[in-house]
Coordinates of N, CA and C in Angstrom, one line a residue:
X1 N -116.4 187.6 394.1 CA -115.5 187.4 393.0 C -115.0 185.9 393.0
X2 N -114.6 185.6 394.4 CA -113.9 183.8 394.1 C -115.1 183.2 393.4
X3 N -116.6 183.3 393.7 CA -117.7 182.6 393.4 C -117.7 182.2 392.2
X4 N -117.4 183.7 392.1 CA -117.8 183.8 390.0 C -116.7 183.0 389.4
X5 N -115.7 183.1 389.8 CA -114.6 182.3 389.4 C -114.4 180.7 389.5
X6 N -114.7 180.3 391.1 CA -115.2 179.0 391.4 C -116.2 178.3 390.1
X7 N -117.4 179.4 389.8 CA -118.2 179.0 388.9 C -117.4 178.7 387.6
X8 N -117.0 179.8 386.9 CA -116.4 179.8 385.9 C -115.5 178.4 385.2
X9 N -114.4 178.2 386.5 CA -114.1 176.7 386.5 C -115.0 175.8 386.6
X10 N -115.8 175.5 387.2 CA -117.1 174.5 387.3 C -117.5 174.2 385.8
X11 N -117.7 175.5 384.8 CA -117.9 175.4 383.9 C -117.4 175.0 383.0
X12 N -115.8 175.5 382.9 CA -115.0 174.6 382.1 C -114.6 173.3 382.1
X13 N -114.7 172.8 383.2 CA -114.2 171.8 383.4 C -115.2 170.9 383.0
X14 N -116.7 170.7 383.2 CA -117.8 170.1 382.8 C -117.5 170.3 381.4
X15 N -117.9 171.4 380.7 CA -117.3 171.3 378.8 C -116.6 170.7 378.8
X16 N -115.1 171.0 379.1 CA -114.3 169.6 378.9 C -114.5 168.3 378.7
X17 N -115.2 168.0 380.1 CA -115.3 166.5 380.0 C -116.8 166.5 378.9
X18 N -117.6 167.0 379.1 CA -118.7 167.1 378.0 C -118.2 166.7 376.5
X19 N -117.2 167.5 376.1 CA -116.7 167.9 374.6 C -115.7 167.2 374.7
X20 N -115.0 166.2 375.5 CA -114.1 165.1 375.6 C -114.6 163.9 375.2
X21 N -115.6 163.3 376.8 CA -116.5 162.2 376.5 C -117.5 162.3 374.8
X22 N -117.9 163.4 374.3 CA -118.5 163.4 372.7 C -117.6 162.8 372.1
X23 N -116.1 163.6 371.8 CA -115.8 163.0 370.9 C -115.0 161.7 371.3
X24 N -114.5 161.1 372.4 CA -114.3 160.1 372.2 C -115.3 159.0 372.1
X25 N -117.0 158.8 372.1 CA -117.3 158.4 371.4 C -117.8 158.1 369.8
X26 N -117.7 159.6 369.5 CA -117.3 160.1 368.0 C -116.3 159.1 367.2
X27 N -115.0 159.2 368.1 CA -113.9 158.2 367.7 C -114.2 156.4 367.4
X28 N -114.4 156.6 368.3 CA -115.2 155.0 368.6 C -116.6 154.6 367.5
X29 N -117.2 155.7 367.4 CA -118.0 155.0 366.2 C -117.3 155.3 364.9
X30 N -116.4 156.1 364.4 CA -116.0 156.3 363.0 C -115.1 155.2 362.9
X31 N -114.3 154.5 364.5 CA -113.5 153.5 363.8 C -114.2 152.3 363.8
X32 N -115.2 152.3 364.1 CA -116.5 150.6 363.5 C -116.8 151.0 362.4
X33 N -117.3 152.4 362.3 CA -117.9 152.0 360.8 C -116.7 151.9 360.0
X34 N -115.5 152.4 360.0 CA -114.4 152.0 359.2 C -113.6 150.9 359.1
X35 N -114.0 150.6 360.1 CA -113.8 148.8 360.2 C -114.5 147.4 359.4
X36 N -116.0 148.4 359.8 CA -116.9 148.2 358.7 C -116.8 147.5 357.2
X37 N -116.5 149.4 356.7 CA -116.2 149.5 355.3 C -115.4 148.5 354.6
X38 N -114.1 148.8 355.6 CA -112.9 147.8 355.0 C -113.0 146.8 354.7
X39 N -113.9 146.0 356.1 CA -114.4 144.2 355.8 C -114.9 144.1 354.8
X40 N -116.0 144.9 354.4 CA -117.2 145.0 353.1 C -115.9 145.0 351.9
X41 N -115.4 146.1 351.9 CA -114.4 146.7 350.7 C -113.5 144.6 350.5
X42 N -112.6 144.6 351.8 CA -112.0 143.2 351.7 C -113.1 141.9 351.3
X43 N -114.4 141.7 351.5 CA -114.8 140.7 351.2 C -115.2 140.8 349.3
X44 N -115.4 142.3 349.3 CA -115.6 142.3 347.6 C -114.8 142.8 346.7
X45 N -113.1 142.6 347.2 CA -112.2 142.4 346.7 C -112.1 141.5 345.4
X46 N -111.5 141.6 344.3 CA -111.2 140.7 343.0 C -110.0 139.8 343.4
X47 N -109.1 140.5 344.2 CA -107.4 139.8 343.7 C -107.5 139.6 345.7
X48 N -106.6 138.6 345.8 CA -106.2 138.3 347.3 C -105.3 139.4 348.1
X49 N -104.6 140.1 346.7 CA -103.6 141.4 347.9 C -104.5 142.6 347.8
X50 N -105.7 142.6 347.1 CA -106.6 144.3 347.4 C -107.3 143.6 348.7
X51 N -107.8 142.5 349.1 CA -108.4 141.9 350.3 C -107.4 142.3 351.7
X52 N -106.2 141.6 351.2 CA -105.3 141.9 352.4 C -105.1 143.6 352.6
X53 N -104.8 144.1 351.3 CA -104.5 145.5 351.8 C -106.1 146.2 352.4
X54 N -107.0 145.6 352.0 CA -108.5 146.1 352.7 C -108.2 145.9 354.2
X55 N -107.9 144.9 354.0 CA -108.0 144.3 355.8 C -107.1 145.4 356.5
X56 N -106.1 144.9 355.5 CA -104.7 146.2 356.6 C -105.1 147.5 357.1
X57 N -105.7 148.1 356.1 CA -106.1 149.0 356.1 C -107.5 149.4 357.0
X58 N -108.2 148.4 357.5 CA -109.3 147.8 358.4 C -108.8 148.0 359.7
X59 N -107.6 147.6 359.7 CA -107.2 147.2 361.2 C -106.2 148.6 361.2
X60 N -105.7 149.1 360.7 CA -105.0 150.4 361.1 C -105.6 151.5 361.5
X61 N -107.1 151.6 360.6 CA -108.0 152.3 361.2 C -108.7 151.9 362.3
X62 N -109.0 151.1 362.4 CA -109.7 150.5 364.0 C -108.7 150.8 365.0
X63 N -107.1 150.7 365.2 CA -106.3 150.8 365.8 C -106.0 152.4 366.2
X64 N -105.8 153.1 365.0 CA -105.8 154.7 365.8 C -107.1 155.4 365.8
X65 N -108.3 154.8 365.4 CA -109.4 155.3 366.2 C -109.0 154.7 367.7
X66 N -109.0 153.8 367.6 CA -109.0 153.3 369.3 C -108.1 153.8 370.5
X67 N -106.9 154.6 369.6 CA -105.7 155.4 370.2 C -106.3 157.0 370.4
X68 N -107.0 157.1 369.6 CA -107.7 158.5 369.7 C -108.4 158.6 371.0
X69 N -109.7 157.6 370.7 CA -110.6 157.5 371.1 C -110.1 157.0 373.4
X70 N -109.5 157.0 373.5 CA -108.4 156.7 374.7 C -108.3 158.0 375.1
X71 N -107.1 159.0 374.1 CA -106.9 160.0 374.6 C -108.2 160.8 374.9
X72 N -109.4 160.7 374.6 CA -110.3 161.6 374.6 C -110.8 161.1 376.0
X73 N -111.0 159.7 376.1 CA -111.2 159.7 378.0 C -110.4 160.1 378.2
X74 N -109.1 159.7 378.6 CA -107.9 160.2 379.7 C -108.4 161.6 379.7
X75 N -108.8 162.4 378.8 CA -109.0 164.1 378.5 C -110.6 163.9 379.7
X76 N -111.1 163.3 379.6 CA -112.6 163.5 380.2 C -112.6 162.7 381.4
X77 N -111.5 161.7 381.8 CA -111.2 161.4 383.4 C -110.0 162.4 384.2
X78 N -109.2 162.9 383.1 CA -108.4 164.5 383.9 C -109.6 165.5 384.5
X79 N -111.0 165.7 383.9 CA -111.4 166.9 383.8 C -112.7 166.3 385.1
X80 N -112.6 164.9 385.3 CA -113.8 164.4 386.1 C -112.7 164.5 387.6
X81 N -111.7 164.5 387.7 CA -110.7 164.1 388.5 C -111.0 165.7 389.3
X82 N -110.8 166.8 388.6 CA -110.6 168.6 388.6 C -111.9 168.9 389.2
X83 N -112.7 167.7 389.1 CA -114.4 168.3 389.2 C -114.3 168.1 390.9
X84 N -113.8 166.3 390.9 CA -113.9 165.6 392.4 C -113.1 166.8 393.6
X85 N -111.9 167.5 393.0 CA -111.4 168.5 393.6 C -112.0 169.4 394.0
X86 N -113.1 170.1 392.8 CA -113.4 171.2 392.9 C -114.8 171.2 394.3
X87 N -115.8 170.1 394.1 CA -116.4 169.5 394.9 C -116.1 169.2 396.7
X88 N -114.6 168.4 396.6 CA -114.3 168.4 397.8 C -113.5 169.6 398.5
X89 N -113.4 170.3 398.0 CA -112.5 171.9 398.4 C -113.0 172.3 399.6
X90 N -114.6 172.9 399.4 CA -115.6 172.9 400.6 C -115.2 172.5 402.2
X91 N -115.6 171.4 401.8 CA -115.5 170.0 402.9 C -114.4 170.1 403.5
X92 N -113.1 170.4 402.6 CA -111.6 170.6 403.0 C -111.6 171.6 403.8
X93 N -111.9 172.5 403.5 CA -112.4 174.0 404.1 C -112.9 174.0 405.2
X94 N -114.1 173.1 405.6 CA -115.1 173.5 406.4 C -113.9 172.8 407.8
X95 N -113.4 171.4 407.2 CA -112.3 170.6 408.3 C -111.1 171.8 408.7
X96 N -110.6 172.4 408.0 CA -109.7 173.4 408.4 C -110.5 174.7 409.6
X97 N -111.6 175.0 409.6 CA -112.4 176.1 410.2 C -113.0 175.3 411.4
X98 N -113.1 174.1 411.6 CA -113.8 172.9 412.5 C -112.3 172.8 413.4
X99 N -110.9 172.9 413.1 CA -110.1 172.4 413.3 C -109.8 174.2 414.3
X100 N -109.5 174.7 413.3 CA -109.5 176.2 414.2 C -110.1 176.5 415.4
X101 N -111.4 176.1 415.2 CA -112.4 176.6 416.1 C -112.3 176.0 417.4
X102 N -111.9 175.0 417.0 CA -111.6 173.9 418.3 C -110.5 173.9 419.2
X103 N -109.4 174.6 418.4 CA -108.4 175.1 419.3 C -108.3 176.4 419.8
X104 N -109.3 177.4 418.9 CA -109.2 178.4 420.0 C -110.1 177.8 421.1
X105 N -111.2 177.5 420.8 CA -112.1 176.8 422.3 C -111.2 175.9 423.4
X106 N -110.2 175.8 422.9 CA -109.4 174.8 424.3 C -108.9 175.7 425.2
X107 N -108.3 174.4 425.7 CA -107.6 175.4 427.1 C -106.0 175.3 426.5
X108 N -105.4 175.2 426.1 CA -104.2 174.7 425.7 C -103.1 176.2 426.2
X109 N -102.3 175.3 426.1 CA -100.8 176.4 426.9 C -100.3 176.9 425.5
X110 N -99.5 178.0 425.1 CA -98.9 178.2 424.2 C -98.1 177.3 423.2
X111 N -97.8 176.8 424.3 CA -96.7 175.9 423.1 C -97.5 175.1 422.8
X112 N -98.5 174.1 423.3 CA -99.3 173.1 423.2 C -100.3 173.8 422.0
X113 N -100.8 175.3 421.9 CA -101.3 175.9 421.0 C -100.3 175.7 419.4
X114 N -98.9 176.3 420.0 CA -98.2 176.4 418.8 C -98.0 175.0 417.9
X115 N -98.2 174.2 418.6 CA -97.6 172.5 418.3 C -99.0 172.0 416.9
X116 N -100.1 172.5 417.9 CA -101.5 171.9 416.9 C -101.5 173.1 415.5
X117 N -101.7 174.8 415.8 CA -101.2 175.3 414.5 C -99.9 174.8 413.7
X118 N -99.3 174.6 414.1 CA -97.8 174.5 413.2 C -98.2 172.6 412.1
X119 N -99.3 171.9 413.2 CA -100.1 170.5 412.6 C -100.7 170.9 411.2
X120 N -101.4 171.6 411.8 CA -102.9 172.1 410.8 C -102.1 173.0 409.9
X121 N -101.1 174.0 409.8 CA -101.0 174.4 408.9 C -100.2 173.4 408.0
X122 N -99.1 172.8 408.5 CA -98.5 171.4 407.2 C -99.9 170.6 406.5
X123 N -100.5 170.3 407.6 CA -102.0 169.5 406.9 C -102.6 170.8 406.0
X124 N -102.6 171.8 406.0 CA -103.2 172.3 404.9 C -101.9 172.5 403.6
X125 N -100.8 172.9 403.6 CA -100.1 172.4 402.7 C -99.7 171.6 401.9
X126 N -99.9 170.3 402.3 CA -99.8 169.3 402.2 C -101.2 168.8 400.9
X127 N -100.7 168.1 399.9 CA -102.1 168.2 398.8 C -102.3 167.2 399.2
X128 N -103.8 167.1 399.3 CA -104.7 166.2 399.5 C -104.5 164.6 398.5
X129 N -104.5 163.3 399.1 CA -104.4 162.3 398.7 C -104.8 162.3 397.9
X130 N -104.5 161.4 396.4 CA -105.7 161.2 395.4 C -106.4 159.6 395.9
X131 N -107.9 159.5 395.7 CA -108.3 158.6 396.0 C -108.1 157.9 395.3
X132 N -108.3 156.6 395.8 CA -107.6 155.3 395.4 C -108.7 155.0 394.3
X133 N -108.1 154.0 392.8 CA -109.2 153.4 391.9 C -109.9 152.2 392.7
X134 N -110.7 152.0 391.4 CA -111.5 151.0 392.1 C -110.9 149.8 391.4
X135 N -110.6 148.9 392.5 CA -110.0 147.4 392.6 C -108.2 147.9 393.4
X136 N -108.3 149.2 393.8 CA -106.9 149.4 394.3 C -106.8 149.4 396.1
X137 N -106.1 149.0 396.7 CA -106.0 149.1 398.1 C -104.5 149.4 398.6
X138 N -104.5 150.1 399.9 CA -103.7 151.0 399.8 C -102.3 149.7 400.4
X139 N -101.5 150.1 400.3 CA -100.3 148.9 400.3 C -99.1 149.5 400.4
X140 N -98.1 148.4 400.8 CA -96.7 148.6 401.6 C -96.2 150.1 400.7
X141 N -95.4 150.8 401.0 CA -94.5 151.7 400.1 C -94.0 151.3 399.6
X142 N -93.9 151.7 397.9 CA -93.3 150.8 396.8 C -94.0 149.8 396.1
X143 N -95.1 149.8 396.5 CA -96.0 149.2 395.7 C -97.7 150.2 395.2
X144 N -97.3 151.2 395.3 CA -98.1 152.4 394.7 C -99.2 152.0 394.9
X145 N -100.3 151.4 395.9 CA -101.5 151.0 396.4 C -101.9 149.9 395.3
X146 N -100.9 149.0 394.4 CA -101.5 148.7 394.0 C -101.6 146.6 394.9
X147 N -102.8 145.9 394.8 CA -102.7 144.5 395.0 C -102.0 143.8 394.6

C-alpha cells in the first residue's frame, strides 16, 4: 500500500511539473507573439497616440505574460524540489537502518546505547537540509548561504 501511494505521488508530482513547465512556456510564447502584434499594430498606426497606446499596450502584455509565465516555473521548480525529496527518502532510509544496525552490532553499555538512539532519533526528526542553489555556498549564520 505505501508503494502504491509512493507511486501515486511520483505521479502527481511529475504532471505537475509537466502541466506547469507546458504552460509556462505557453505563456512565454503568447506574450512574443503579443508583443509581436502590438509592434506591427504600433508601426501601422495613423496618429502618434494609437502608436503609443499600441506600444503601451505591447509592453503591458509582454509584462504579465512574463509574470505568469514565472509563476508557472516557481509551480514546476516546487514540484522538481517534491521529486528531489521523493527520490532521496530511500537513501535517507537506508542511512537510518545502516545506522541501527551498527549499534545493535556494538558492544556499547546502556547508556552509551541510549546516548547514540536518543542521536539518531533527533537526526531523524530533524528535516533534512535543502540543498544549496547553484552559485550558493554555505556561509556564516545570517547570511542564508548566500556569497
Amino acid at each position: 500500500m505505501t508503494h502504491s501511494r509512493l507511486d501515486l505521488y511520483h505521479e502527481i508530482a511529475t504532471g505537475q511539473a509537466r502541466r506547469s513547465f507546458r504552460n509556462a512556456q505557453a505563456a512565454m510564447i503568447i506574450g512574443f507573439l503579443l508583443l509581436i502584434v502590438f509592434v506591427a499594430v504600433a508601426l501601422q498606426a495613423s496618429t502618434t497616440a494609437g502608436s503609443v497606446v499600441a506600444g503601451g499596450l505591447g509592453a503591458v502584455s509582454a509584462a504579465l505574460s512574463g509574470f505568469v509565465a514565472r509563476t508557472f516555473v516557481k509551480s514546476q521548480e516546487t514540484a522538481a524540489a517534491h521529486l528531489r525529496a521523493y527520490f532521496d527518502q530511500p537513501l535517507e532510509f537506508s542511512r537510518y537502518l545502516a545506522a541501527e544496525r551498527l549499534v545493535a552490532d556494538s558492544a556499547l553499555s546502556e547508556e552509551q546505547r541510549a546516548e547514540v538512539v536518543t542521536a539518531l532519533v533527533q537526526a531523524m526528526v530533524t528535516p533534512p537540509s535543502t540543498p544549496l542553489a547553484p552559485g550558493q555556498m554555505a556561509g556564516a549564520p545570517g547570511q542564508a548561504g548566500q556569497q
